Tab-separated table of C-alpha atoms and ligand atoms in Angstrom:
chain	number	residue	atom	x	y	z
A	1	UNK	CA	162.451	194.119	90.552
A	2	UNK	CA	159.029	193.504	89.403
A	3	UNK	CA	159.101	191.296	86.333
A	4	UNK	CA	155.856	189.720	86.140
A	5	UNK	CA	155.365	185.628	85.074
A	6	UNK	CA	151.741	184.077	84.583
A	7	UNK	CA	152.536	180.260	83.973
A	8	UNK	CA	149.822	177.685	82.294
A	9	UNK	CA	147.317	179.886	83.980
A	10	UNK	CA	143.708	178.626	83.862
A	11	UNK	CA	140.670	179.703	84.902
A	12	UNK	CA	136.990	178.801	83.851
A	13	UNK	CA	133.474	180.455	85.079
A	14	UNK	CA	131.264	177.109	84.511
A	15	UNK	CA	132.591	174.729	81.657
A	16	UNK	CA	133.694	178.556	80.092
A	17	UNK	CA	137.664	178.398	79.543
A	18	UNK	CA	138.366	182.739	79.803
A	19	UNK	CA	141.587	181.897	80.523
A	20	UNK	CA	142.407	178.760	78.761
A	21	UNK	CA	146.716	177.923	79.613
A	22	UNK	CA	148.361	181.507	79.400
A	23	UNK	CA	152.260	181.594	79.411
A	24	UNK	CA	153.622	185.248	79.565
A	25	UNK	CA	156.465	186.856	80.552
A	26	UNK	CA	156.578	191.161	81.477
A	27	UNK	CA	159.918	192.423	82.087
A	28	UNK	CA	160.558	195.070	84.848
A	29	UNK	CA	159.321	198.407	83.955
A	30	UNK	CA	158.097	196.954	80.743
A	31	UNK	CA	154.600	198.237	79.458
A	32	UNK	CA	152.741	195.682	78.219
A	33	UNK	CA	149.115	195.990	75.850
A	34	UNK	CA	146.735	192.927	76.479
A	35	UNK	CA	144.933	193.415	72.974
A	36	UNK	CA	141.867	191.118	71.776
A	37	UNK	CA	138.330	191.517	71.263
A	38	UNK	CA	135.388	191.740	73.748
A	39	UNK	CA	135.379	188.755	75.559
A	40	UNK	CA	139.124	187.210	75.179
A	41	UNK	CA	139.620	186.771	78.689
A	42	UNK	CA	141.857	190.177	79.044
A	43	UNK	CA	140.477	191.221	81.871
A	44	UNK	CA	140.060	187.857	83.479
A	45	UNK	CA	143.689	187.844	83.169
A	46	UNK	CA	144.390	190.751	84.607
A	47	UNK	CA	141.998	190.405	87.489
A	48	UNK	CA	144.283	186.791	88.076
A	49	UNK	CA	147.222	189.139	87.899
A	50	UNK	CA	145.500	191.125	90.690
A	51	UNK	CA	144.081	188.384	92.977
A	52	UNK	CA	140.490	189.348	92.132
A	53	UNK	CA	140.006	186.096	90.809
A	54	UNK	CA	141.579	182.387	91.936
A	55	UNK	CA	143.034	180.507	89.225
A	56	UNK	CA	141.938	177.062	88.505
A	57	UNK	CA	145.449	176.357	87.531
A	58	UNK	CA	148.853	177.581	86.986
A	59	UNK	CA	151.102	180.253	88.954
A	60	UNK	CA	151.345	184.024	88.370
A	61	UNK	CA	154.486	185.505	89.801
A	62	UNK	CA	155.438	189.307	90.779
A	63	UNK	CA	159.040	189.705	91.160
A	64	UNK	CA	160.563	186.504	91.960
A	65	UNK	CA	158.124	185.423	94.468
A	66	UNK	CA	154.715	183.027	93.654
A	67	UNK	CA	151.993	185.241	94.554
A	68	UNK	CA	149.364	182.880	93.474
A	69	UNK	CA	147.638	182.335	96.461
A	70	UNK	CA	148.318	186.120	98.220
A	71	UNK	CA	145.490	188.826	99.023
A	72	UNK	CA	145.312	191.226	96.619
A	73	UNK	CA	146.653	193.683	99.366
A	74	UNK	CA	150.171	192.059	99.295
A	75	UNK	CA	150.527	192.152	95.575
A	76	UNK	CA	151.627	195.918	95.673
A	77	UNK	CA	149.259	196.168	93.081
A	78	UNK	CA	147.639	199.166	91.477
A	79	UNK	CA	144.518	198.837	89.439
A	80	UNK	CA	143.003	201.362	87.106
A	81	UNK	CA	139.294	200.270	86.249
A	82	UNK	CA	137.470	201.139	82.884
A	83	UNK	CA	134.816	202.473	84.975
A	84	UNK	CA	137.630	204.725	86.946
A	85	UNK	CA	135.778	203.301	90.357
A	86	UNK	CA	136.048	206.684	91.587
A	87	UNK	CA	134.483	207.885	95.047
A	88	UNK	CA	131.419	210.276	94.147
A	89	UNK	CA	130.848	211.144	97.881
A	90	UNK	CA	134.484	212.294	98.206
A	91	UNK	CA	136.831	215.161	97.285
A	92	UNK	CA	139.447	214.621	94.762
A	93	UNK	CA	141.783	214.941	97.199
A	94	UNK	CA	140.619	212.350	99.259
A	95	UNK	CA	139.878	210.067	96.231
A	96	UNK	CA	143.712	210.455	95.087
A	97	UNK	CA	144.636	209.715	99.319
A	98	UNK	CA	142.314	206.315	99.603
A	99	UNK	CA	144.921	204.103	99.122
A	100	UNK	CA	147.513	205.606	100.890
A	101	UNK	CA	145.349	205.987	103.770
A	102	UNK	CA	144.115	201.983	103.456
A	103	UNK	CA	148.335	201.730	103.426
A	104	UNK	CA	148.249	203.533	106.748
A	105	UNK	CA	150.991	206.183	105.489
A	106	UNK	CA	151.764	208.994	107.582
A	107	UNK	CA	149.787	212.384	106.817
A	108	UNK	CA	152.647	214.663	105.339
A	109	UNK	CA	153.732	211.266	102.900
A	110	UNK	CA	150.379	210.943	101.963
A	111	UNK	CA	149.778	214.918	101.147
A	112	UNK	CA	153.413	215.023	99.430
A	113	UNK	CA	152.284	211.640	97.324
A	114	UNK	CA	148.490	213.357	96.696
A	115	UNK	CA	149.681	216.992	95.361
A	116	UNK	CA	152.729	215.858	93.122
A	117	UNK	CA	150.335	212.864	91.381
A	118	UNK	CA	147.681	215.230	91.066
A	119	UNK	CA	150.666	217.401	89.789
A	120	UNK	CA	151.764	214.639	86.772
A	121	UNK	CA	148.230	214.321	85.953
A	122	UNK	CA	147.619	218.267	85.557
A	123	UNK	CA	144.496	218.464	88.585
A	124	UNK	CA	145.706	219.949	91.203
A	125	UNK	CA	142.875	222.680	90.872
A	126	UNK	CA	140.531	220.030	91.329
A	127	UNK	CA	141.770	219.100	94.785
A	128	UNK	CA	138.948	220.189	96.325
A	129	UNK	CA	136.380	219.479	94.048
A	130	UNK	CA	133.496	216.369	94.092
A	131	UNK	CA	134.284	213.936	92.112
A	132	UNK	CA	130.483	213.757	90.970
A	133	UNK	CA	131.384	217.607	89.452
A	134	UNK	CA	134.195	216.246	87.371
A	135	UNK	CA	133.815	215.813	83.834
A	136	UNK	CA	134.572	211.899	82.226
A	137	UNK	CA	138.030	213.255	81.429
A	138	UNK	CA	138.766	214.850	84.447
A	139	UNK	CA	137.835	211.203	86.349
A	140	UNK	CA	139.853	209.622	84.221
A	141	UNK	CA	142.578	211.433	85.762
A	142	UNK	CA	141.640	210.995	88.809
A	143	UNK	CA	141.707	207.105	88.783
A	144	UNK	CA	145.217	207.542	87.581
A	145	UNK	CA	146.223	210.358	89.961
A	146	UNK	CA	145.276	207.258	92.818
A	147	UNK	CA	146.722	204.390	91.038
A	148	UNK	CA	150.277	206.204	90.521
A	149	UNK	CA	149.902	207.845	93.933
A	150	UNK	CA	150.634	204.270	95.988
A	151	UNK	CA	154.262	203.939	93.595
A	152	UNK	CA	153.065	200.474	93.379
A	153	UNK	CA	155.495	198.289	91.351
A	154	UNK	CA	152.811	196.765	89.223
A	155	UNK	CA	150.184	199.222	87.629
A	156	UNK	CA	147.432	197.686	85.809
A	157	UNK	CA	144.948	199.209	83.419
A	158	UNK	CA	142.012	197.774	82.111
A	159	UNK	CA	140.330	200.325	78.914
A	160	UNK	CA	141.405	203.252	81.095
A	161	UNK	CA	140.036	205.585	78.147
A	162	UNK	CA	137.227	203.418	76.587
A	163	UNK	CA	134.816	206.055	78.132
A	164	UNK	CA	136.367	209.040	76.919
A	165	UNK	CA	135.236	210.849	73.438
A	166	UNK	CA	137.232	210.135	70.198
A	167	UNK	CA	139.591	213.381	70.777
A	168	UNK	CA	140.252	213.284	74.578
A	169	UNK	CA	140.783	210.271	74.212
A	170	UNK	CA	144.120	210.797	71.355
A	171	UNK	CA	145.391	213.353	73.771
A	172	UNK	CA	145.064	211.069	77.016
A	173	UNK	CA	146.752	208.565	75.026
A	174	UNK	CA	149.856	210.472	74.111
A	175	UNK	CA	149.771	212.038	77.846
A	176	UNK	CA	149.613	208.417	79.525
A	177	UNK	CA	152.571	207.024	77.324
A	178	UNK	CA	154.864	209.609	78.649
A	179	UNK	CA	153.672	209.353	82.139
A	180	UNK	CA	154.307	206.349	82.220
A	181	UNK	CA	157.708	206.098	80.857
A	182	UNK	CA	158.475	208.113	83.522
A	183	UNK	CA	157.200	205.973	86.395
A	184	UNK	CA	158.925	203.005	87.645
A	185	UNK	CA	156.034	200.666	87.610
A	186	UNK	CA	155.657	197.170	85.431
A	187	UNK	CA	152.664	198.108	83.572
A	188	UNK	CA	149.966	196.135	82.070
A	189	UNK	CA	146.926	197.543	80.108
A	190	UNK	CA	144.042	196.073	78.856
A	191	UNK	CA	142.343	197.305	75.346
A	192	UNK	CA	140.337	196.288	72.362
A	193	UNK	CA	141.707	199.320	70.634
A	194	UNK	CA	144.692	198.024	68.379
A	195	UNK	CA	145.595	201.511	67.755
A	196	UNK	CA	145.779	202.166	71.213
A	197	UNK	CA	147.949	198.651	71.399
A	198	UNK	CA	150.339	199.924	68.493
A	199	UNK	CA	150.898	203.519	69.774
A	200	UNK	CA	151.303	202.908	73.392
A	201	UNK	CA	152.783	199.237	74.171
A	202	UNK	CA	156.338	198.051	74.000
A	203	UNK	CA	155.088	194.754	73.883
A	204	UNK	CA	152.491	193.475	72.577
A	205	UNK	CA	150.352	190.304	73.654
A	206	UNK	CA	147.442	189.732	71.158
A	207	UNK	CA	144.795	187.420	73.196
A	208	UNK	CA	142.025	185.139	71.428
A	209	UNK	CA	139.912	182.811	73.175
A	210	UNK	CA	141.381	182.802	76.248
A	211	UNK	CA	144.781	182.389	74.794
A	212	UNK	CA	147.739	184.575	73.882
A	213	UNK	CA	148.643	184.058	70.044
A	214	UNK	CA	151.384	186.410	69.570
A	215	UNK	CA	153.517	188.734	71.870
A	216	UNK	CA	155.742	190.639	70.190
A	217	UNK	CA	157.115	194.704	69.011
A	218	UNK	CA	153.904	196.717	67.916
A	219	UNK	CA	156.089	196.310	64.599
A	220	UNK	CA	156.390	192.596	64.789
A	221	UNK	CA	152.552	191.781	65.125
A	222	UNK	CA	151.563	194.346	62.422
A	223	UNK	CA	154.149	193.271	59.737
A	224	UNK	CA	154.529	189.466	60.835
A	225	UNK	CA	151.302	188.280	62.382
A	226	UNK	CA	151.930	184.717	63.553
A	227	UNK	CA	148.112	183.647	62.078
A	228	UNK	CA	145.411	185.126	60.234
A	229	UNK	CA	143.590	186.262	63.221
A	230	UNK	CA	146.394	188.461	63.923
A	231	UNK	CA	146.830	189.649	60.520
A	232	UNK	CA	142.968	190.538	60.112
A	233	UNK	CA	142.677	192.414	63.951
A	234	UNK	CA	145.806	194.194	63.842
A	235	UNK	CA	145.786	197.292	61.362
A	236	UNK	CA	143.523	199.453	59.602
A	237	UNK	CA	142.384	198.054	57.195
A	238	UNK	CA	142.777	194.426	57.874
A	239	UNK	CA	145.625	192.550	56.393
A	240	UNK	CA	144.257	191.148	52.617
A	241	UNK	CA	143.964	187.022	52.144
A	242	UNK	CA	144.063	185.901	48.928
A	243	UNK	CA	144.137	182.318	48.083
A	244	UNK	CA	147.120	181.134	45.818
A	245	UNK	CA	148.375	178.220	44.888
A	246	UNK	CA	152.425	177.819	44.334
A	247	UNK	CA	154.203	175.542	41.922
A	248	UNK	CA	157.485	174.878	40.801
A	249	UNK	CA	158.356	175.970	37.225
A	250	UNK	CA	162.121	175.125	36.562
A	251	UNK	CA	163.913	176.916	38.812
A	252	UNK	CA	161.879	179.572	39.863
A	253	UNK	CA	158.605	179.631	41.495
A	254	UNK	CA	154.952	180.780	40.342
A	255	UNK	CA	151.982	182.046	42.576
A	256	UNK	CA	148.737	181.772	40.778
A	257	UNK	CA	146.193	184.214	42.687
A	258	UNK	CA	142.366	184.162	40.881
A	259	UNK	CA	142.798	187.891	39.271
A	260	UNK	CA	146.623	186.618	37.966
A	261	UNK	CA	149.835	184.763	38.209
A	262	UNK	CA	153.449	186.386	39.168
A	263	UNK	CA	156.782	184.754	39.704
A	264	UNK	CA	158.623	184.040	43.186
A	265	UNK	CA	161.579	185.272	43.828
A	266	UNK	CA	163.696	183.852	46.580
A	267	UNK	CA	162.911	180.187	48.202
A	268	UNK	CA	159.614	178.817	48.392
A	269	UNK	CA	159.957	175.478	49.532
A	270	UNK	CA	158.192	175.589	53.142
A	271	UNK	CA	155.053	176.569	51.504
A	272	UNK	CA	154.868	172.889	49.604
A	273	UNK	CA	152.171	170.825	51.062
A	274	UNK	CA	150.317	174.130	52.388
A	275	UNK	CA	146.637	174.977	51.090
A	276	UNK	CA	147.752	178.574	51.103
A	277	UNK	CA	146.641	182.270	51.716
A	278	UNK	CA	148.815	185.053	50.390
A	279	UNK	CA	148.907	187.762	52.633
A	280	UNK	CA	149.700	191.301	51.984
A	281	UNK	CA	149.107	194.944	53.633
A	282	UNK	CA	147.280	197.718	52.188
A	283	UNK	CA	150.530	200.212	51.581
A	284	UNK	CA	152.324	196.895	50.458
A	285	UNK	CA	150.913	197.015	46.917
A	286	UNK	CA	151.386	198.793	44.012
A	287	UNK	CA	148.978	200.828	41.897
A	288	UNK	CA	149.147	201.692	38.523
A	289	UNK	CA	146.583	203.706	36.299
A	290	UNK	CA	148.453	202.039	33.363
A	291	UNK	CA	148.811	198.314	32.347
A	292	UNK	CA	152.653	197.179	32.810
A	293	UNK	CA	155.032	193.999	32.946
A	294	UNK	CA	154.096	192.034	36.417
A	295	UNK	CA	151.413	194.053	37.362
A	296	UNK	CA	147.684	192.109	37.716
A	297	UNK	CA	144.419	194.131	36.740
A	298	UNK	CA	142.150	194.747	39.079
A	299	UNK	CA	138.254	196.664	39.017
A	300	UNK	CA	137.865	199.510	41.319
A	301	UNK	CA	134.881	199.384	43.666
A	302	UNK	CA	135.289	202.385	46.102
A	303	UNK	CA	137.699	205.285	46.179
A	304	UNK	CA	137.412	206.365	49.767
A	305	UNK	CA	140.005	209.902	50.998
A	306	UNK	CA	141.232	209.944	54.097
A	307	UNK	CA	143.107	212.987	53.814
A	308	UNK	CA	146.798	211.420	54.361
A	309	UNK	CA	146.022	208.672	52.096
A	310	UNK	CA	143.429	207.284	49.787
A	311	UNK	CA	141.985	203.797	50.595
A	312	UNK	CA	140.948	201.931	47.557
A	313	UNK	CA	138.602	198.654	47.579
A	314	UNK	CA	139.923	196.876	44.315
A	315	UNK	CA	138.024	193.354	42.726
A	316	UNK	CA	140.937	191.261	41.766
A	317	UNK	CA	139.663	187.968	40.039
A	318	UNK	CA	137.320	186.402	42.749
A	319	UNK	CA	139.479	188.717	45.714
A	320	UNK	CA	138.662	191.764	47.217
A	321	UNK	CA	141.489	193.676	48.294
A	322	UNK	CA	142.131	197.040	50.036
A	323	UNK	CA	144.961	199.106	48.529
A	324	UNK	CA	146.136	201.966	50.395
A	325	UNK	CA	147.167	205.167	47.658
A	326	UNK	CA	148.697	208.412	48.016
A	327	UNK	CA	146.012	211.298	48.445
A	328	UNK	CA	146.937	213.049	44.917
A	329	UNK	CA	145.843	209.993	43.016
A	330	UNK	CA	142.088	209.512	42.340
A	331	UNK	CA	140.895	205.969	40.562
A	332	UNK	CA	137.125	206.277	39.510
A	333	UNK	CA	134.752	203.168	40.861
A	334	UNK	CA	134.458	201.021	37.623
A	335	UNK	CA	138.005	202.311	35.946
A	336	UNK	CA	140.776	199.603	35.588
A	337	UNK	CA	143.992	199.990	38.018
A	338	UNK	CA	147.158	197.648	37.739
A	339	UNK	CA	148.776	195.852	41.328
A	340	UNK	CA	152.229	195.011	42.131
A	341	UNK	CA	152.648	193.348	45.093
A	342	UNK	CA	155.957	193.876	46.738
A	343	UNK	CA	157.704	190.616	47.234
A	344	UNK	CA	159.276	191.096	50.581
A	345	UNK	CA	156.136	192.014	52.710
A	346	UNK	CA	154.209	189.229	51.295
A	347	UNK	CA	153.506	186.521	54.069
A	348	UNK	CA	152.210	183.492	53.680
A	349	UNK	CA	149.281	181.364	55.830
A	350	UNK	CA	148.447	178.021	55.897
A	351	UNK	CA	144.196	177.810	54.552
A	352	UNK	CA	143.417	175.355	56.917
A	353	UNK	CA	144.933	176.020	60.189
A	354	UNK	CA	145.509	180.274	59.507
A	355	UNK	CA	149.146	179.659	60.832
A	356	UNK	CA	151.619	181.846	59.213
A	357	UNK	CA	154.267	179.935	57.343
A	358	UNK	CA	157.943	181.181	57.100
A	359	UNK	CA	160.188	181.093	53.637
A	360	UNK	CA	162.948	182.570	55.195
A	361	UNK	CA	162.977	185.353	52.479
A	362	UNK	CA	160.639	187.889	53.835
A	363	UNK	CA	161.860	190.871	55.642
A	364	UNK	CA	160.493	191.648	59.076
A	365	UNK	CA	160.458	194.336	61.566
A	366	UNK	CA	163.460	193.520	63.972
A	367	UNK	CA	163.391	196.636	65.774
A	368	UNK	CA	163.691	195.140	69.231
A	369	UNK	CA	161.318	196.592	72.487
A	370	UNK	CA	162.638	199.581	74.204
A	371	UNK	CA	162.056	198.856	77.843
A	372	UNK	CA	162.123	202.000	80.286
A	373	UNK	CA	165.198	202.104	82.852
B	1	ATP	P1	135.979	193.061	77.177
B	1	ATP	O1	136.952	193.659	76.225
B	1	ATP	O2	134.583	193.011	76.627
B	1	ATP	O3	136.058	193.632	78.557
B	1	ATP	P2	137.572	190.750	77.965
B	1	ATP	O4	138.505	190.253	76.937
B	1	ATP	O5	138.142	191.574	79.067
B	1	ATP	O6	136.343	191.476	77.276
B	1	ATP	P3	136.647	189.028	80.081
B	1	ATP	O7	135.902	190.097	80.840
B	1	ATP	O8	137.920	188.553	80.668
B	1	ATP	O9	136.854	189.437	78.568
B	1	ATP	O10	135.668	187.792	79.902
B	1	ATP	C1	136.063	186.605	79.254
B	1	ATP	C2	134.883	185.663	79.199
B	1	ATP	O11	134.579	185.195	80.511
B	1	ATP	C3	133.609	186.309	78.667
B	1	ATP	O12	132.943	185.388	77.842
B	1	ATP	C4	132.799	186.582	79.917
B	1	ATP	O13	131.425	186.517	79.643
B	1	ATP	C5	133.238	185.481	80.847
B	1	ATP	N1	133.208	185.929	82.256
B	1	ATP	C6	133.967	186.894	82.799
B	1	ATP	N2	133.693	187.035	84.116
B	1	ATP	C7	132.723	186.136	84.410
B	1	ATP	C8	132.007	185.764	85.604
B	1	ATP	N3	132.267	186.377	86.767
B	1	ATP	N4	131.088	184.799	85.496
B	1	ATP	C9	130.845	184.158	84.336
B	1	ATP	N5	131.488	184.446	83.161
B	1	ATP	C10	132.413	185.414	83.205
């Protein structure tokens, strides 16, 4: 079993907090996406994880036992670096061998090991190449041929494709995911990409200032993002903000929003006492070319295709909002369009503190993680 447990881990460069009192929990054989922007403390975490760094504070366990203070030799660790870290001077071959050989493994274990990871990762012509004659790609799968080639229990990736082109790097993506789904490895993998996060993870952990603020399904954080922060990282475009007030008004509710008012259905009472922030997804509202009963008017700004859909940049009142259309439909800058927002994927955020606040009438993704066996 390798279930991995990092517990009120700490550690500062200076009076810097990068890791400032991280909690998480990764399941055996779970893979994991660290996602957060440049500078979150992902791979200070990960390097904890490894024994690269000490921690100020805290345990990090692999399996059931408290590796915090072991080498990073007898964390049966495998690391793949953003910058591959592979050998120019040596052969592929040899490159793929290098930790087998620092393992001590016997020659025909460490040849078997070598030609079937170079196998997975579709190189075995390159065997005998340089590495210095490989193409960014092509290293790429080299620093994964070595890293899988150990069958270390814990595999650890940090922007493993950050280096390749737009493209290559869509195909190593898809090619990764299944590799490792077949491998028996805890995984852990480092990115700034969210679309990398969404596509590849079963979990996700969303970091921010040295903290993890959500971990959930890729479905979870996109469609119930615990704070603003989440809301406006996770998805393409951003999750839209709009402040609203709420009042009662007999017994149902109202939502006043700057470009319009609508009624609330269902119960409202958690959001009393909240400066709020409406919160709604792209492909979560409405667009009509025609005034209609419920629907706010809104300016278009910028019609933008994108071949599957049409993204739309709408002036609502004082709000600017992004509304994601079907491709067919084409709303001139300047024209008028009509929104309906639909009630069950609107969330709701408290102004002040960006925390999401529950009604208990939204609908969220409860799809739960599918870990590998
Ligand atoms: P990126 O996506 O850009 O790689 P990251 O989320 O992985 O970022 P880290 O590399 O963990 O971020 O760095 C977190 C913070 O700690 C950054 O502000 C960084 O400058 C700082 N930091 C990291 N390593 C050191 C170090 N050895 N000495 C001083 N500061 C460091």
């Amino acid at each position: 079993m390798s279930e991995i447990r990092f517990q009120a881990v700490r550690k500062s460069f200076g009076k810097f907090a990068a890791v400032d009192g991280v909690d998480l929990e990764v399941r055996d054989r779970e893979f994991v996406v660290l996602l957060g922007p440049s500078g979150c403390g992902k791979t200070t975490l990960l390097r904890c994880l490894a024994g690269l760094e000490r921690v100020d504070d805290g345990r990090v366990f692999i399996g059931d036992r408290d590796s915090t203070d072991l080498p990073p030799r007898r964390r049966r660790i495998a690391m793949v670096f953003q910058s591959y870290a592979v050998f120019p001077h040596m052969k592929v071959y040899d490159n793929i061998a290098f930790g087998l050989r620092m393992q001590r493994e016997k020659k025909p274990v460490i040849d078997e090991r070598v030609r079937s990871s170079a196998g997975l990762l579709h190189i075995e012509e390159l065997l005998d190449r340089y590495s210095s004659q490989l193409s960014g790609g092509q290293r790429q799968r080299v620093a994964v041929a070595r890293a899988i080639a150990t069958k270390a229990d814990v595999l650890l990736m940090d922007e493993p494709l950050s280096n390749l082109d737009a493209l290559l790097r869509l195909e190593m993506r898809a090619e990764l995911k299944t590799l490792l789904q077949n491998l028996d490895a805890t995984t852990i993998y480092v990115t700034h990409d969210q679309i990398e996060a969404l596509s590849m993870g079963d979990r996700i952990a969303v970091m921010n200032k040295g903290r993890i603020v959500q971990l959930g399904n890729p479905l979870e954080v996109y469609d119930n993002p615990s704070d603003t922060f989440v809301g406006g990282f996770i998805g393409n475009p951003p999750m839209n903000f709009l402040e609203a007030e709420v009042s009662a008004n007999g017994g149902a509710s109202n939502a006043k929003l700057s470009g319009g008012s609508f009624e609330l259905t269902g119960e409202t009472a958690a959001l009393a006492g909240h400066n709020l922030l409406l919160g709604i997804r792209a492909e979560a509202i409405g667009v009509e070319t025609a005034a209609a009963d419920g629907l706010g008017r809104a300016k278009v700004i910028v019609l933008e295709p994108l071949g599957s859909h049409n993204l739309l940049t709408v002036r609502c009142g004082a709000d600017t909002l992004k509304v994601s259309i079907q491709p067919d439909l084409f709303p001139q800058p300047e024209s008028d369009v009509w929104l309906r927002l639909e009630p069950s994927r609107i969330r709701w955020m408290d102004r002040d503190t960006g925390v999401a606040i529950h009604t208990g009438t939204e609908e969220f993704a409860t799809e739960t993680a599918v870990v590998t066996t």
